[in-house]
Amino acid sequence: QVQLVESGGGLVQPGGSLRLSCAPSGSIFSIYFMAWYRQAPGKQREWVAGIDIGERTNYRDSVKGRFTISRDNAKDTVFLQMNSLNPEDTAVYYCYADLKVISTDAWRAYWGQGTQVTVSS
């Protein structure tokens, strides 16, 4: 069973930076779309940024200019570079991907288990 595995979360001071990574745990055929979501305590999960197979990107307004999503197609990995972090960015960050494990699969949605990002002094 393929899973998405995130890494790179942690505790950072306001104004600091973190880089999140996410990749499938096993071999896959292809990934069409990858994205990051986040969920703060007591709030609903929200979309943060997305990137498609052509590397077109989009972002929620509150992170534009601070966060950058990118992908390494050779390694089936997506990254989220987060700069100028503030306490409102504190949340569990989840990786999402539309992928095929084998070529004859339909595109299916996969989620990671989440990685905690805490911005605090």
mmCIF file with all atom_site columns, C-alpha atoms in Angstrom:
data_model
loop_
_atom_site.group_PDB
_atom_site.id
_atom_site.type_symbol
_atom_site.label_atom_id
_atom_site.label_alt_id
_atom_site.label_comp_id
_atom_site.label_asym_id
_atom_site.label_entity_id
_atom_site.label_seq_id
_atom_site.pdbx_PDB_ins_code
_atom_site.Cartn_x
_atom_site.Cartn_y
_atom_site.Cartn_z
_atom_site.occupancy
_atom_site.B_iso_or_equiv
_atom_site.pdbx_formal_charge
_atom_site.auth_seq_id
_atom_site.auth_comp_id
_atom_site.auth_asym_id
_atom_site.auth_atom_id
_atom_site.pdbx_PDB_model_num
ATOM 1   C CA . GLN A 1 1   ? 0.000   0.000  0.000   1.00 0.00 ? 1   GLN A CA 1
ATOM 2   C CA . VAL A 1 2   ? 1.548   3.274  -1.107  1.00 0.00 ? 2   VAL A CA 1
ATOM 3   C CA . GLN A 1 3   ? 1.602   6.078  1.429   1.00 0.00 ? 3   GLN A CA 1
ATOM 4   C CA . LEU A 1 4   ? 2.748   9.677  1.284   1.00 0.00 ? 4   LEU A CA 1
ATOM 5   C CA . VAL A 1 5   ? 5.477   10.444 3.794   1.00 0.00 ? 5   VAL A CA 1
ATOM 6   C CA . GLU A 1 6   ? 6.106   14.008 4.934   1.00 0.00 ? 6   GLU A CA 1
ATOM 7   C CA . SER A 1 7   ? 9.169   15.386 6.673   1.00 0.00 ? 7   SER A CA 1
ATOM 8   C CA . GLY A 1 8   ? 10.644  18.719 7.690   1.00 0.00 ? 8   GLY A CA 1
ATOM 9   C CA . GLY A 1 9   ? 8.215   20.015 10.276  1.00 0.00 ? 9   GLY A CA 1
ATOM 10  C CA . GLY A 1 10  ? 9.275   21.415 13.616  1.00 0.00 ? 10  GLY A CA 1
ATOM 11  C CA . LEU A 1 11  ? 9.425   24.423 15.898  1.00 0.00 ? 11  LEU A CA 1
ATOM 12  C CA . VAL A 1 12  ? 10.593  27.741 14.480  1.00 0.00 ? 12  VAL A CA 1
ATOM 13  C CA . GLN A 1 13  ? 10.607  31.314 15.701  1.00 0.00 ? 13  GLN A CA 1
ATOM 14  C CA . PRO A 1 14  ? 8.488   33.987 14.006  1.00 0.00 ? 14  PRO A CA 1
ATOM 15  C CA . GLY A 1 15  ? 10.225  35.178 10.867  1.00 0.00 ? 15  GLY A CA 1
ATOM 16  C CA . GLY A 1 16  ? 12.006  31.874 10.429  1.00 0.00 ? 16  GLY A CA 1
ATOM 17  C CA . SER A 1 17  ? 11.888  29.292 7.666   1.00 0.00 ? 17  SER A CA 1
ATOM 18  C CA . LEU A 1 18  ? 11.145  25.612 7.225   1.00 0.00 ? 18  LEU A CA 1
ATOM 19  C CA . ARG A 1 19  ? 11.150  23.298 4.237   1.00 0.00 ? 19  ARG A CA 1
ATOM 20  C CA . LEU A 1 20  ? 8.680   20.447 4.047   1.00 0.00 ? 20  LEU A CA 1
ATOM 21  C CA . SER A 1 21  ? 9.123   17.417 1.807   1.00 0.00 ? 21  SER A CA 1
ATOM 22  C CA . CYS A 1 22  ? 6.733   14.677 0.748   1.00 0.00 ? 22  CYS A CA 1
ATOM 23  C CA . ALA A 1 23  ? 7.206   11.555 -1.320  1.00 0.00 ? 23  ALA A CA 1
ATOM 24  C CA . PRO A 1 24  ? 5.470   8.202  -1.828  1.00 0.00 ? 24  PRO A CA 1
ATOM 25  C CA . SER A 1 25  ? 6.706   5.345  0.325   1.00 0.00 ? 25  SER A CA 1
ATOM 26  C CA . GLY A 1 26  ? 7.021   2.969  -2.621  1.00 0.00 ? 26  GLY A CA 1
ATOM 27  C CA . SER A 1 27  ? 7.277   2.748  -6.380  1.00 0.00 ? 27  SER A CA 1
ATOM 28  C CA . ILE A 1 28  ? 4.580   4.498  -8.414  1.00 0.00 ? 28  ILE A CA 1
ATOM 29  C CA . PHE A 1 29  ? 3.834   5.131  -12.071 1.00 0.00 ? 29  PHE A CA 1
ATOM 30  C CA . SER A 1 30  ? 3.087   8.861  -12.130 1.00 0.00 ? 30  SER A CA 1
ATOM 31  C CA . ILE A 1 31  ? 1.876   11.822 -10.067 1.00 0.00 ? 31  ILE A CA 1
ATOM 32  C CA . TYR A 1 32  ? -0.375  14.378 -11.743 1.00 0.00 ? 32  TYR A CA 1
ATOM 33  C CA . PHE A 1 33  ? -1.063  16.873 -9.000  1.00 0.00 ? 33  PHE A CA 1
ATOM 34  C CA . MET A 1 34  ? 0.497   17.507 -5.607  1.00 0.00 ? 34  MET A CA 1
ATOM 35  C CA . ALA A 1 35  ? -0.537  19.930 -2.904  1.00 0.00 ? 35  ALA A CA 1
ATOM 36  C CA . TRP A 1 36  ? -0.128  20.954 0.699   1.00 0.00 ? 36  TRP A CA 1
ATOM 37  C CA . TYR A 1 37  ? -2.995  21.468 3.123   1.00 0.00 ? 37  TYR A CA 1
ATOM 38  C CA . ARG A 1 38  ? -2.896  22.472 6.759   1.00 0.00 ? 38  ARG A CA 1
ATOM 39  C CA . GLN A 1 39  ? -5.120  22.180 9.793   1.00 0.00 ? 39  GLN A CA 1
ATOM 40  C CA . ALA A 1 40  ? -4.773  24.397 12.836  1.00 0.00 ? 40  ALA A CA 1
ATOM 41  C CA . PRO A 1 41  ? -6.244  23.398 16.212  1.00 0.00 ? 41  PRO A CA 1
ATOM 42  C CA . GLY A 1 42  ? -10.016 23.850 16.230  1.00 0.00 ? 42  GLY A CA 1
ATOM 43  C CA . LYS A 1 43  ? -10.136 24.754 12.536  1.00 0.00 ? 43  LYS A CA 1
ATOM 44  C CA . GLN A 1 44  ? -10.973 22.961 9.318   1.00 0.00 ? 44  GLN A CA 1
ATOM 45  C CA . ARG A 1 45  ? -8.296  21.685 7.002   1.00 0.00 ? 45  ARG A CA 1
ATOM 46  C CA . GLU A 1 46  ? -7.429  24.301 4.364   1.00 0.00 ? 46  GLU A CA 1
ATOM 47  C CA . TRP A 1 47  ? -5.588  24.219 1.081   1.00 0.00 ? 47  TRP A CA 1
ATOM 48  C CA . VAL A 1 48  ? -2.215  25.981 1.072   1.00 0.00 ? 48  VAL A CA 1
ATOM 49  C CA . ALA A 1 49  ? -0.570  25.464 -2.321  1.00 0.00 ? 49  ALA A CA 1
ATOM 50  C CA . GLY A 1 50  ? -0.681  23.159 -5.325  1.00 0.00 ? 50  GLY A CA 1
ATOM 51  C CA . ILE A 1 51  ? 1.483   22.187 -8.300  1.00 0.00 ? 51  ILE A CA 1
ATOM 52  C CA . ASP A 1 52  ? 0.529   20.141 -11.338 1.00 0.00 ? 52  ASP A CA 1
ATOM 53  C CA . ILE A 1 53  ? 2.582   17.882 -13.594 1.00 0.00 ? 53  ILE A CA 1
ATOM 54  C CA . GLY A 1 54  ? 3.458   20.891 -15.766 1.00 0.00 ? 54  GLY A CA 1
ATOM 55  C CA . GLU A 1 55  ? 4.718   22.681 -12.637 1.00 0.00 ? 55  GLU A CA 1
ATOM 56  C CA . ARG A 1 56  ? 1.963   25.275 -12.710 1.00 0.00 ? 56  ARG A CA 1
ATOM 57  C CA . THR A 1 57  ? 1.477   26.524 -9.167  1.00 0.00 ? 57  THR A CA 1
ATOM 58  C CA . ASN A 1 58  ? -1.131  28.306 -7.123  1.00 0.00 ? 58  ASN A CA 1
ATOM 59  C CA . TYR A 1 59  ? -1.335  29.499 -3.524  1.00 0.00 ? 59  TYR A CA 1
ATOM 60  C CA . ARG A 1 60  ? -3.811  30.680 -0.952  1.00 0.00 ? 60  ARG A CA 1
ATOM 61  C CA . ASP A 1 61  ? -3.592  34.451 -0.564  1.00 0.00 ? 61  ASP A CA 1
ATOM 62  C CA . SER A 1 62  ? -2.194  34.421 2.975   1.00 0.00 ? 62  SER A CA 1
ATOM 63  C CA . VAL A 1 63  ? 0.976   32.570 1.928   1.00 0.00 ? 63  VAL A CA 1
ATOM 64  C CA . LYS A 1 64  ? 1.681   34.223 -1.418  1.00 0.00 ? 64  LYS A CA 1
ATOM 65  C CA . GLY A 1 65  ? 5.167   35.702 -1.490  1.00 0.00 ? 65  GLY A CA 1
ATOM 66  C CA . ARG A 1 66  ? 6.217   33.685 1.568   1.00 0.00 ? 66  ARG A CA 1
ATOM 67  C CA . PHE A 1 67  ? 5.723   30.032 0.568   1.00 0.00 ? 67  PHE A CA 1
ATOM 68  C CA . THR A 1 68  ? 7.016   28.282 -2.536  1.00 0.00 ? 68  THR A CA 1
ATOM 69  C CA . ILE A 1 69  ? 5.839   24.890 -3.737  1.00 0.00 ? 69  ILE A CA 1
ATOM 70  C CA . SER A 1 70  ? 8.046   22.882 -6.070  1.00 0.00 ? 70  SER A CA 1
ATOM 71  C CA . ARG A 1 71  ? 8.461   19.302 -7.218  1.00 0.00 ? 71  ARG A CA 1
ATOM 72  C CA . ASP A 1 72  ? 11.183  16.944 -8.337  1.00 0.00 ? 72  ASP A CA 1
ATOM 73  C CA . ASN A 1 73  ? 9.495   14.688 -10.879 1.00 0.00 ? 73  ASN A CA 1
ATOM 74  C CA . ALA A 1 74  ? 12.481  12.340 -11.055 1.00 0.00 ? 74  ALA A CA 1
ATOM 75  C CA . LYS A 1 75  ? 12.073  11.621 -7.335  1.00 0.00 ? 75  LYS A CA 1
ATOM 76  C CA . ASP A 1 76  ? 8.266   12.016 -7.156  1.00 0.00 ? 76  ASP A CA 1
ATOM 77  C CA . THR A 1 77  ? 8.813   14.529 -4.383  1.00 0.00 ? 77  THR A CA 1
ATOM 78  C CA . VAL A 1 78  ? 7.042   17.780 -3.559  1.00 0.00 ? 78  VAL A CA 1
ATOM 79  C CA . PHE A 1 79  ? 8.506   20.521 -1.420  1.00 0.00 ? 79  PHE A CA 1
ATOM 80  C CA . LEU A 1 80  ? 7.075   23.482 0.450   1.00 0.00 ? 80  LEU A CA 1
ATOM 81  C CA . GLN A 1 81  ? 9.577   26.200 1.276   1.00 0.00 ? 81  GLN A CA 1
ATOM 82  C CA . MET A 1 82  ? 8.075   28.382 3.989   1.00 0.00 ? 82  MET A CA 1
ATOM 83  C CA . ASN A 1 83  ? 9.672   31.743 4.767   1.00 0.00 ? 83  ASN A CA 1
ATOM 84  C CA . SER A 1 84  ? 8.687   34.623 7.035   1.00 0.00 ? 84  SER A CA 1
ATOM 85  C CA . LEU A 1 85  ? 6.659   32.264 9.171   1.00 0.00 ? 85  LEU A CA 1
ATOM 86  C CA . ASN A 1 86  ? 4.261   33.703 11.703  1.00 0.00 ? 86  ASN A CA 1
ATOM 87  C CA . PRO A 1 87  ? 2.227   32.130 14.534  1.00 0.00 ? 87  PRO A CA 1
ATOM 88  C CA . GLU A 1 88  ? -0.850  31.959 12.283  1.00 0.00 ? 88  GLU A CA 1
ATOM 89  C CA . ASP A 1 89  ? 1.016   29.398 10.159  1.00 0.00 ? 89  ASP A CA 1
ATOM 90  C CA . THR A 1 90  ? 1.073   26.959 13.085  1.00 0.00 ? 90  THR A CA 1
ATOM 91  C CA . ALA A 1 91  ? -0.732  23.804 11.991  1.00 0.00 ? 91  ALA A CA 1
ATOM 92  C CA . VAL A 1 92  ? -0.361  20.198 10.976  1.00 0.00 ? 92  VAL A CA 1
ATOM 93  C CA . TYR A 1 93  ? 0.657   20.231 7.315   1.00 0.00 ? 93  TYR A CA 1
ATOM 94  C CA . TYR A 1 94  ? -0.616  17.448 5.061   1.00 0.00 ? 94  TYR A CA 1
ATOM 95  C CA . CYS A 1 95  ? 0.665   16.354 1.694   1.00 0.00 ? 95  CYS A CA 1
ATOM 96  C CA . TYR A 1 96  ? -1.839  15.402 -1.014  1.00 0.00 ? 96  TYR A CA 1
ATOM 97  C CA . ALA A 1 97  ? -1.288  13.743 -4.381  1.00 0.00 ? 97  ALA A CA 1
ATOM 98  C CA . ASP A 1 98  ? -3.294  12.499 -7.349  1.00 0.00 ? 98  ASP A CA 1
ATOM 99  C CA . LEU A 1 99  ? -1.287  9.545  -8.567  1.00 0.00 ? 99  LEU A CA 1
ATOM 100 C CA . LYS A 1 100 ? -1.258  6.207  -10.339 1.00 0.00 ? 100 LYS A CA 1
ATOM 101 C CA . VAL A 1 101 ? 0.570   3.309  -8.744  1.00 0.00 ? 101 VAL A CA 1
ATOM 102 C CA . ILE A 1 102 ? 0.575   1.424  -12.049 1.00 0.00 ? 102 ILE A CA 1
ATOM 103 C CA . SER A 1 103 ? -0.152  2.709  -15.550 1.00 0.00 ? 103 SER A CA 1
ATOM 104 C CA . THR A 1 104 ? -3.566  1.052  -15.796 1.00 0.00 ? 104 THR A CA 1
ATOM 105 C CA . ASP A 1 105 ? -4.805  2.630  -12.562 1.00 0.00 ? 105 ASP A CA 1
ATOM 106 C CA . ALA A 1 106 ? -7.209  5.512  -12.422 1.00 0.00 ? 106 ALA A CA 1
ATOM 107 C CA . TRP A 1 107 ? -5.872  8.675  -10.836 1.00 0.00 ? 107 TRP A CA 1
ATOM 108 C CA . ARG A 1 108 ? -6.459  8.298  -7.105  1.00 0.00 ? 108 ARG A CA 1
ATOM 109 C CA . ALA A 1 109 ? -6.148  10.691 -4.170  1.00 0.00 ? 109 ALA A CA 1
ATOM 110 C CA . TYR A 1 110 ? -3.596  10.004 -1.453  1.00 0.00 ? 110 TYR A CA 1
ATOM 111 C CA . TRP A 1 111 ? -2.896  11.836 1.803   1.00 0.00 ? 111 TRP A CA 1
ATOM 112 C CA . GLY A 1 112 ? 0.085   11.887 4.108   1.00 0.00 ? 112 GLY A CA 1
ATOM 113 C CA . GLN A 1 113 ? -0.129  11.515 7.865   1.00 0.00 ? 113 GLN A CA 1
ATOM 114 C CA . GLY A 1 114 ? 0.826   15.125 8.498   1.00 0.00 ? 114 GLY A CA 1
ATOM 115 C CA . THR A 1 115 ? 3.783   16.951 9.990   1.00 0.00 ? 115 THR A CA 1
ATOM 116 C CA . GLN A 1 116 ? 3.541   19.529 12.773  1.00 0.00 ? 116 GLN A CA 1
ATOM 117 C CA . VAL A 1 117 ? 4.733   23.074 12.152  1.00 0.00 ? 117 VAL A CA 1
ATOM 118 C CA . THR A 1 118 ? 4.829   25.334 15.214  1.00 0.00 ? 118 THR A CA 1
ATOM 119 C CA . VAL A 1 119 ? 5.778   28.991 14.970  1.00 0.00 ? 119 VAL A CA 1
ATOM 120 C CA . SER A 1 120 ? 6.460   30.432 18.392  1.00 0.00 ? 120 SER A CA 1
ATOM 121 C CA . SER A 1 121 ? 9.002   32.493 20.277  1.00 0.00 ? 121 SER A CA 1
#
